[in-house]
Coordinates of C-alpha atoms in Angstrom, one line a residue:
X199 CA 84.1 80.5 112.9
X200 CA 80.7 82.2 113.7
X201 CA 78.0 83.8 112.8
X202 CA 77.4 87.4 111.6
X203 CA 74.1 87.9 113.4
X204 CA 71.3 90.2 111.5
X205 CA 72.2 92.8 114.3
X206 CA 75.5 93.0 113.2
X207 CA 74.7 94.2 109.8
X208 CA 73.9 98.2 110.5
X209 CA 77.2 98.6 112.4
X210 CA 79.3 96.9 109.7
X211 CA 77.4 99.2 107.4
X212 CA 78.0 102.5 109.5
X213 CA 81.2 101.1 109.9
X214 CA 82.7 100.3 106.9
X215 CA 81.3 103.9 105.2
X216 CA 83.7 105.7 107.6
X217 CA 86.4 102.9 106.9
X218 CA 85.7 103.8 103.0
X219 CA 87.2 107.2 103.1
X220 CA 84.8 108.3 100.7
X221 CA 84.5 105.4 98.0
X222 CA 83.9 101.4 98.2
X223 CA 80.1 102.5 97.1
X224 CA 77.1 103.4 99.4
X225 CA 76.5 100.3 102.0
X226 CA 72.7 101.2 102.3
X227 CA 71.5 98.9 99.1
X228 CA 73.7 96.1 100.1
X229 CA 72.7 96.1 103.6
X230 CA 68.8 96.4 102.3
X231 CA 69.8 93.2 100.5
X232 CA 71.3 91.4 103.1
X233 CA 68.5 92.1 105.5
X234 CA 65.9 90.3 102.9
X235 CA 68.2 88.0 102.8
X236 CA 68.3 87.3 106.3
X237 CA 64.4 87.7 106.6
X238 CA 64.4 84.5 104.2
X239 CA 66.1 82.7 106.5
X240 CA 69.7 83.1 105.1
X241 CA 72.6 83.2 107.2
X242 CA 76.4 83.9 106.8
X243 CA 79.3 82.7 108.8
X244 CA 82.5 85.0 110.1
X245 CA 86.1 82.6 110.1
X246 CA 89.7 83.6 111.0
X247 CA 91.7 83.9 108.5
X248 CA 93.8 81.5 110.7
X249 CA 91.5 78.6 110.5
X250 CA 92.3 78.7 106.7
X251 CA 94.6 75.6 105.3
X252 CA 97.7 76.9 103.5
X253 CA 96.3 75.5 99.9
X254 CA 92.6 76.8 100.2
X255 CA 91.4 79.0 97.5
X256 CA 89.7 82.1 98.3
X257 CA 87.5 84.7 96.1
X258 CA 88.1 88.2 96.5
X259 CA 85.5 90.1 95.4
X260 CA 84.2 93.8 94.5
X261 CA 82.2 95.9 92.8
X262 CA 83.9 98.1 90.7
X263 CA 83.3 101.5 88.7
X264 CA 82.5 104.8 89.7
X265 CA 80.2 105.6 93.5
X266 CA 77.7 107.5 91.8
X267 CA 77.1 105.2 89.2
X268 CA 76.4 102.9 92.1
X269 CA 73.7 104.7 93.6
X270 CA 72.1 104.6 90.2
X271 CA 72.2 100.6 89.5
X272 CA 70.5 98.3 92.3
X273 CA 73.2 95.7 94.1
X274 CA 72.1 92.6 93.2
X275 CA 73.4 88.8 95.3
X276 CA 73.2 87.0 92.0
X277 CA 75.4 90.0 90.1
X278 CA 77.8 89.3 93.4
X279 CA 77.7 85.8 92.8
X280 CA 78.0 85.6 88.9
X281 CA 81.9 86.7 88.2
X282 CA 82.6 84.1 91.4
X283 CA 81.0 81.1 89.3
X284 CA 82.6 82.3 86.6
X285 CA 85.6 82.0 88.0
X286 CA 85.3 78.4 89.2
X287 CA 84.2 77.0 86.2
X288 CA 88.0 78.7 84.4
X289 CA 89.7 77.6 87.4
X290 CA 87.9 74.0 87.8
X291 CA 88.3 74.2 91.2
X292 CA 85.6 75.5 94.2
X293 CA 86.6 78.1 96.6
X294 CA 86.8 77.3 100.3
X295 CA 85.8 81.1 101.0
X296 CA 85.0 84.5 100.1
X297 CA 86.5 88.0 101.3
X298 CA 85.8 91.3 100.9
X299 CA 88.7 93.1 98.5
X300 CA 88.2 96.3 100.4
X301 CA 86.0 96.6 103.7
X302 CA 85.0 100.2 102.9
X303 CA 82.1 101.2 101.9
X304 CA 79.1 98.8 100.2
X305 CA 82.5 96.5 99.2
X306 CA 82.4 95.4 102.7
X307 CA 79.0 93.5 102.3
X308 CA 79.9 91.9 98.7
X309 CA 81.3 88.9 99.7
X310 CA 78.2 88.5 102.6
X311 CA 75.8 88.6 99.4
X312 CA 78.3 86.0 97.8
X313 CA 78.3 83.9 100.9
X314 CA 74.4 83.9 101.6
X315 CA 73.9 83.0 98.0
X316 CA 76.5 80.0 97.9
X317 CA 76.9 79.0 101.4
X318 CA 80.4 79.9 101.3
X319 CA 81.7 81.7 104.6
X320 CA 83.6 85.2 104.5
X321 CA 87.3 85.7 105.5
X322 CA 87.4 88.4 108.1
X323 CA 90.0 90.1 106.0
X324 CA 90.5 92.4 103.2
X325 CA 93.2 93.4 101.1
X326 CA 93.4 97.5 102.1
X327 CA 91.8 97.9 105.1
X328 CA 89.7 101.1 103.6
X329 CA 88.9 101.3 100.1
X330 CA 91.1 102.4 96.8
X331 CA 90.2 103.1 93.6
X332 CA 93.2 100.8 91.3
X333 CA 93.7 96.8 91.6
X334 CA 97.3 98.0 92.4
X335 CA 96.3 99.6 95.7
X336 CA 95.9 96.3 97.7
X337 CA 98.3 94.4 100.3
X338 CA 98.6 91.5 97.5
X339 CA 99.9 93.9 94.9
X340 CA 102.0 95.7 97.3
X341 CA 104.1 91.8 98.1
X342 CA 103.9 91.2 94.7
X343 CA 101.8 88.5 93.9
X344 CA 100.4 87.2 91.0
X345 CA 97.6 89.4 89.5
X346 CA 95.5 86.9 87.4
X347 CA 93.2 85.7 86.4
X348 CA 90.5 88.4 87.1
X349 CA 86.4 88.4 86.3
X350 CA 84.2 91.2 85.5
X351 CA 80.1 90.8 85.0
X352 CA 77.5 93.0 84.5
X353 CA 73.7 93.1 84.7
X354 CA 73.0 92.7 81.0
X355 CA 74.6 89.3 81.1
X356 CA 78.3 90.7 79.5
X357 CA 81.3 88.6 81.0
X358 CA 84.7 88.8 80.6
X359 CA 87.7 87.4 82.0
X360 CA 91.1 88.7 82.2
X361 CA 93.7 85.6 81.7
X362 CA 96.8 87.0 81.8
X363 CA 98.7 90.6 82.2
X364 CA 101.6 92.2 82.4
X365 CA 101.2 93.5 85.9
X366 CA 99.0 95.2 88.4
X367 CA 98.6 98.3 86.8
X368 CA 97.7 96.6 83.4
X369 CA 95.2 94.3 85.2
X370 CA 93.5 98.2 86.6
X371 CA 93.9 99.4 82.8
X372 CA 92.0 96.3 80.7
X373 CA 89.2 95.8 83.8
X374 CA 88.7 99.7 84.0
X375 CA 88.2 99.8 80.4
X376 CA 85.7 96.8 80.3
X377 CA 84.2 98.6 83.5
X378 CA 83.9 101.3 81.6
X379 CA 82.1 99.8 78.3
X380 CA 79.8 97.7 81.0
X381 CA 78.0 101.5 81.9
X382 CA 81.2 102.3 84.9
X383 CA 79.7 99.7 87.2
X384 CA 80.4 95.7 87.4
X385 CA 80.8 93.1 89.5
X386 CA 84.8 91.1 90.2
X387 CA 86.2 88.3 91.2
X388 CA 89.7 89.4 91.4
X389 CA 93.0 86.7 91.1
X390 CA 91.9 83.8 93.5
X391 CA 94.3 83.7 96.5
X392 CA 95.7 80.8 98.5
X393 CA 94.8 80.6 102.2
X394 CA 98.5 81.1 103.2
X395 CA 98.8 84.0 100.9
X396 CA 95.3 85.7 103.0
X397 CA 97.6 84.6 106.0
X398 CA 100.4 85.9 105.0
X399 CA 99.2 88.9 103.5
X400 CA 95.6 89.5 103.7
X401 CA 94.6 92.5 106.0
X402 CA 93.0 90.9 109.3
X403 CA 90.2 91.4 111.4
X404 CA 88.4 94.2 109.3
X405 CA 85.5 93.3 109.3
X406 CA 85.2 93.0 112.7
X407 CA 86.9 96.4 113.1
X408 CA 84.3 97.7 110.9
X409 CA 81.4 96.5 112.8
X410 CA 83.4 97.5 116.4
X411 CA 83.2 101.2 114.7
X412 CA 79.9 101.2 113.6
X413 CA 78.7 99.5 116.8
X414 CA 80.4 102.3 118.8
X415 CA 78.7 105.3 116.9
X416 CA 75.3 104.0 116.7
X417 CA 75.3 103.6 120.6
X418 CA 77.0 107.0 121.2
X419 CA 74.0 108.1 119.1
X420 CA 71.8 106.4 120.6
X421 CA 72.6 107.7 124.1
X422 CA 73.2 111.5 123.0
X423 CA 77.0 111.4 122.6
X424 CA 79.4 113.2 120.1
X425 CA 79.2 110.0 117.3
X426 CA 82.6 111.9 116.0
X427 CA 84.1 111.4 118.9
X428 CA 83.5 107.8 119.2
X429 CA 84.4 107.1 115.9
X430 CA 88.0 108.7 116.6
X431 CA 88.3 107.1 120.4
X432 CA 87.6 103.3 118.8
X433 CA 89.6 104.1 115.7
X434 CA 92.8 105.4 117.5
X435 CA 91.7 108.8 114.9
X436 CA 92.7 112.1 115.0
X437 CA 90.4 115.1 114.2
X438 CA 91.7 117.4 111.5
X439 CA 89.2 119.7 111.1
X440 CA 85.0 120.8 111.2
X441 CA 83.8 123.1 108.9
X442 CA 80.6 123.4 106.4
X443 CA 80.9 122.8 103.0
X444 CA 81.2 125.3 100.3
X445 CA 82.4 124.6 97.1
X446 CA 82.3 120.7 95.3
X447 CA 83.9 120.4 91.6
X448 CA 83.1 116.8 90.9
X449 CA 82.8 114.5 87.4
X450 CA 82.8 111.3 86.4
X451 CA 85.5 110.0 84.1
X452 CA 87.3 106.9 83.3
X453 CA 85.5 104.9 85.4
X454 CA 86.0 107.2 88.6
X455 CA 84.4 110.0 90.7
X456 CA 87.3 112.7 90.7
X457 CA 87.3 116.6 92.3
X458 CA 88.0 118.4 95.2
X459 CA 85.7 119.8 98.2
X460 CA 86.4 122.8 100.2
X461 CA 85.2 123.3 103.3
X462 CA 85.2 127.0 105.6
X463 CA 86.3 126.5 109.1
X464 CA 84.0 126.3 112.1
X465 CA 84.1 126.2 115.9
X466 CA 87.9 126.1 116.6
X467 CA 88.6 126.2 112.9
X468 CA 86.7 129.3 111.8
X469 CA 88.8 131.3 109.7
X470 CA 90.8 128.3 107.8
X471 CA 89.4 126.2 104.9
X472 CA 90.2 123.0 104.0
X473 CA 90.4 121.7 100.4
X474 CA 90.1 117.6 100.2
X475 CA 90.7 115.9 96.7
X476 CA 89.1 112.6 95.9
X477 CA 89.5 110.0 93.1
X478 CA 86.6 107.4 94.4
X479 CA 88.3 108.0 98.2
X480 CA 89.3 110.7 99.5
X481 CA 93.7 111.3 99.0
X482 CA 94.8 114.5 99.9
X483 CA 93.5 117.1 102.5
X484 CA 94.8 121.2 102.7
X485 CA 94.5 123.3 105.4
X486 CA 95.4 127.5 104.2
X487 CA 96.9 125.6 101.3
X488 CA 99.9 123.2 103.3
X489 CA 99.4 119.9 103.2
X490 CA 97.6 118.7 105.9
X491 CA 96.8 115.0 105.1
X492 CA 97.3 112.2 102.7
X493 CA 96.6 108.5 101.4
X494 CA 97.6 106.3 102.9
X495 CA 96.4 107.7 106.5
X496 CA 92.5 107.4 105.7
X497 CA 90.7 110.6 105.6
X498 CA 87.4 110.5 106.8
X499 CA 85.0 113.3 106.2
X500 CA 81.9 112.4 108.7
X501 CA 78.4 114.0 109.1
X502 CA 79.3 116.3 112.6
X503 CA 76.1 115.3 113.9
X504 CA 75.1 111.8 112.7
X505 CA 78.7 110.4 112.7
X506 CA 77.5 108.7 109.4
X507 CA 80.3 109.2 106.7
X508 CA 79.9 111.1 104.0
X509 CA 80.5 109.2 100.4
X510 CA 82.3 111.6 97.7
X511 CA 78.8 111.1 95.3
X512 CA 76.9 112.5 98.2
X513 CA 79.1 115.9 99.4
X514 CA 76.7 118.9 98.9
X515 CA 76.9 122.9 99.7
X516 CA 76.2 123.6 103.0
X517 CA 76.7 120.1 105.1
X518 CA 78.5 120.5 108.4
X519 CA 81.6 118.3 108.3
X520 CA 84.2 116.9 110.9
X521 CA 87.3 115.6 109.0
X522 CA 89.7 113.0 110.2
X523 CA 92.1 110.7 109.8
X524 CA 92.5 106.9 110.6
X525 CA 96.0 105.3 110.7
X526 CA 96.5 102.6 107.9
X527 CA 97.6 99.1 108.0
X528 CA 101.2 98.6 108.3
X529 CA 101.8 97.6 104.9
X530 CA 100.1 100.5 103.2
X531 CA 103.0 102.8 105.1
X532 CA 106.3 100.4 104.1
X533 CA 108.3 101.8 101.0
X534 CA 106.4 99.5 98.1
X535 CA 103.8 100.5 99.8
X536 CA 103.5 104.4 99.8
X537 CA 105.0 104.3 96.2
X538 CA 101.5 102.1 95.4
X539 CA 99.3 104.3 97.4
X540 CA 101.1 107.2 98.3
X541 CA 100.0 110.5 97.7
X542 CA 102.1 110.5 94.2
X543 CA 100.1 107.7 93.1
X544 CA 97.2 109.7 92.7
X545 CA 99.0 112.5 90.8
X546 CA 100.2 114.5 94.6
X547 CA 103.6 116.4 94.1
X548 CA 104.8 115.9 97.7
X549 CA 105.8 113.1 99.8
X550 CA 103.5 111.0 102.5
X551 CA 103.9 112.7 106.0
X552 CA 102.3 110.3 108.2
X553 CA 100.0 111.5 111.4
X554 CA 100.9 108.6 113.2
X555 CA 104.4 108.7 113.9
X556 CA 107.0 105.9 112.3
X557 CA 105.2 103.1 114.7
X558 CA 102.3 101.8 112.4
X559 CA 105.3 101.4 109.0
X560 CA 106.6 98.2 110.5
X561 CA 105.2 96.0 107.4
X562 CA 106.7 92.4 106.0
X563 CA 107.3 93.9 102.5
X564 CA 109.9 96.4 102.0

C-alpha cells in the first residue's frame, strides 16, 4: 500500500479522460475537489488488490447519468460518500475498501473523494478498465456475479436502494430509471464485492495505468513532443485516423448522451471522413462508411495538439482530432464478453473485429 501523492492527481486525470473513451464524466471538477482536499491536509492511500483478504468487502462506486448533465451539477465528496454509508448501514457491515467501477473519466476519482472522506483506501482496480454506459458492461457482470444490492443518491437528499433483481440488465433498467427521475445525475454504490471476487475478477492496476498515461503526455507536452504519440507508445495504441470535426448530432435521452460525430480527413487522411457513434463512450468508428473500429477496443478521440481527450459533451465544429484505439482487458474480448459489450450491445449490426489480433481474448470466463 501507498500513497497517491497530490502530484499524482493531474496525470490520473489526463489519464483516465483518454482511458474514458468519451464518457465516465469530465475529471476536471473531481480533481478540483481532490486538490482542496489535499490542501486541507487529506490524504488517500493506493493498495494491491493482492493485499486484500478473500472475505473483505469492497464498495464500488460511480457516478451515474448522462456527461453533460455532469458538467452541469458540481461533484461533491459527501454526495460520493452518501450511497456508500448507505450501503453499510443495509449491509451492517463496514467496508475494508473502495474502488473505482470504471477508471475513465471523472469515475476514476470517485472512490479517492470516498476514501479522503472516510479514510478508507482505494483498490487499484476497476471493473472495465475504460468506461461503459450499462451496469451489465463490467468484468463482474461478464463472470456472472451477483448484481445486488445497489444504492443511488442524489443532491436533494433522495435515496433509494435496489434490494433485489432479476439480473444485470434489470439492475441498469430500475437504477437508470431512478437516475433519471433524480435530474440524469446520481451518485452509486453498486453490489458490494468480496476481496477474492476483486482478485479474481476485478480489472488490475488501472489506476496506475491511468496515471502512467497521463504522466507520459503531460511530460511529452511539457518538453514539445507529439502528446498523441505518447499516449499511443505507453498505451500499446494504434492511430486510426486525424481529421477536424464537422458535423455533431447529439441529445440526451434516457439517462444517456447518444449521436454520432464525423470528422473530414487531414494530413495522411485528407479525402476520408470518419463517422464515430457514442452512447456516453464512444462504440463504433467508420472510415468511407466500412467499419473501422468498435467496443470493446477503446476508441479514443484526443485533442491533436494537447493530447487531452475529448469527452462526447464537449465535441464541437471545427476541433482538430486524432482518433485511436486502445486494446481492452482480456475479459472484455472472451465470448460473454463481446456479447455484453460488443458492438451489438449498443444496437451495431456487425460483429467485433478486434485491432489487436486474437492475443489480448485470453480471459477466465468463456
Amino acid at each position: 500500500m501507498h500513497a497517491i501523492g497530490k502530484d499524482d492527481l493531474e496525470p490520473l486525470a489526463v489519464g483516465a479522460w483518454i482511458l474514458g473513451t468519451g464518457g465516465g464524466g469530465s475529471p476536471y471538477l473531481s480533481w478540483l475537489n481532490m486538490r482542496r482536499l489535499y490542501a486541507e491536509g487529506a490524504s488517500v492511500s493506493l493498495m494491491s488488490p493482492d493485499e486484500l483478504a478473500d472475505d473483505d468487502l469492497v464498495a464500488v462506486v460511480s457516478n451515474m447519468g448522462a456527461p453533460l448533465v455532469g458538467q452541469e451539477r458540481l461533484s461533491s465528496p459527501d454526495f460520493a460518500l452518501k450511497p456508500v454509508r448507505m450501503m453499510e448501514a443495509y449491509l451492517g457491515r463496514r467496508f475494508r475498501a473502495v474502488m473505482a467501477l470504471e477508471i475513465g473519466g471523472g469515475n476514476a476519482f470517485q472512490p479517492l473523494m470516498v476514501a479522503a472522506m472516510s479514510g478508507l483506501p482505494v483498490v487499484d482496480a476497476d471493473s472495465m478498465g475504460r468506461a461503459y454506459p450499462e451496469a451489465q458492461m463490467t468484468s463482474f457482470a461478464i463472470a456472472g456475479l451477483q448484481m445486488f444490492p445497489c444504492a443511488v443518491s442524489d443532491i436533494r437528499d433522495n435515496d433509494a436502494l435496489v434490494t433485489r433483481a432479476a439480473s444485470w440488465p434489470w439492475v441498469e433498467r430500475i437504477t437508470r430509471s431512478i437516475c433519471v427521475q433524480m435530474g440524469s445525475i446520481a451518485a452509486t454504490c453498486k453490489a458490494p464485492r468480496t476481496g477474492r471476487e476483486v482478485k479474481q475478477f476485478g480489472i488490475h492496476h488501472t489506476t496506475t495505468r491511468a496515471i502512467t498515461l497521463g504522466r507520459a503526455v503531460r511530460d511529452a507536452r511539457a518538453r514539445h513532443d507529439d502528446p498523441v504519440a505518447a499516449a499511443l507508445d505507453t498505451a500499446g495504441g494504434k492511430m486510426l485516423f486525424r481529421g477536424r470535426i464537422t458535423d455533431v448530432e447529439r441529445e440526451t435521452s434516457g439517462g444517456f448522451l447518444k449521436g454520432r460525430v464525423r470528422l473530414a480527413g487531414l494530413d495522411a487522411d485528407r479525402g476520408s471522413r470518419l463517422d464515430v457513434a457514442f452512447r456516453n463512450e464512444y462504440s463504433a468508428a467508420w472510415r468511407d462508411g466500412a467499419v473501422l473500429a468498435s467496443t470493446p477496443d477503446l476508441i479514443c478521440l484526443l485533442d491533436s495538439v494537447s493530447g487531452d481527450a475529448i469527452g462526447t459533451e464537449s465535441l464541437r465544429y471545427g476541433q482538430r482530432i486524432s482518433v485511436l484505439a486502445l486494446p481492452c482487458a482480456p475479459i472484455m474480448r472472451t465470448p460473454r464478453g463481446i456479447e455484453n459489450v460488443g458492438p451489438r450491445a449498443f444496437g451495431h449490426d456487425f460483429d467485433h473485429v478486434s485491432l489487436f489480433g486474437d492475443e489480448s481474448a485470453k480471459g477466465t470466463v468463456q
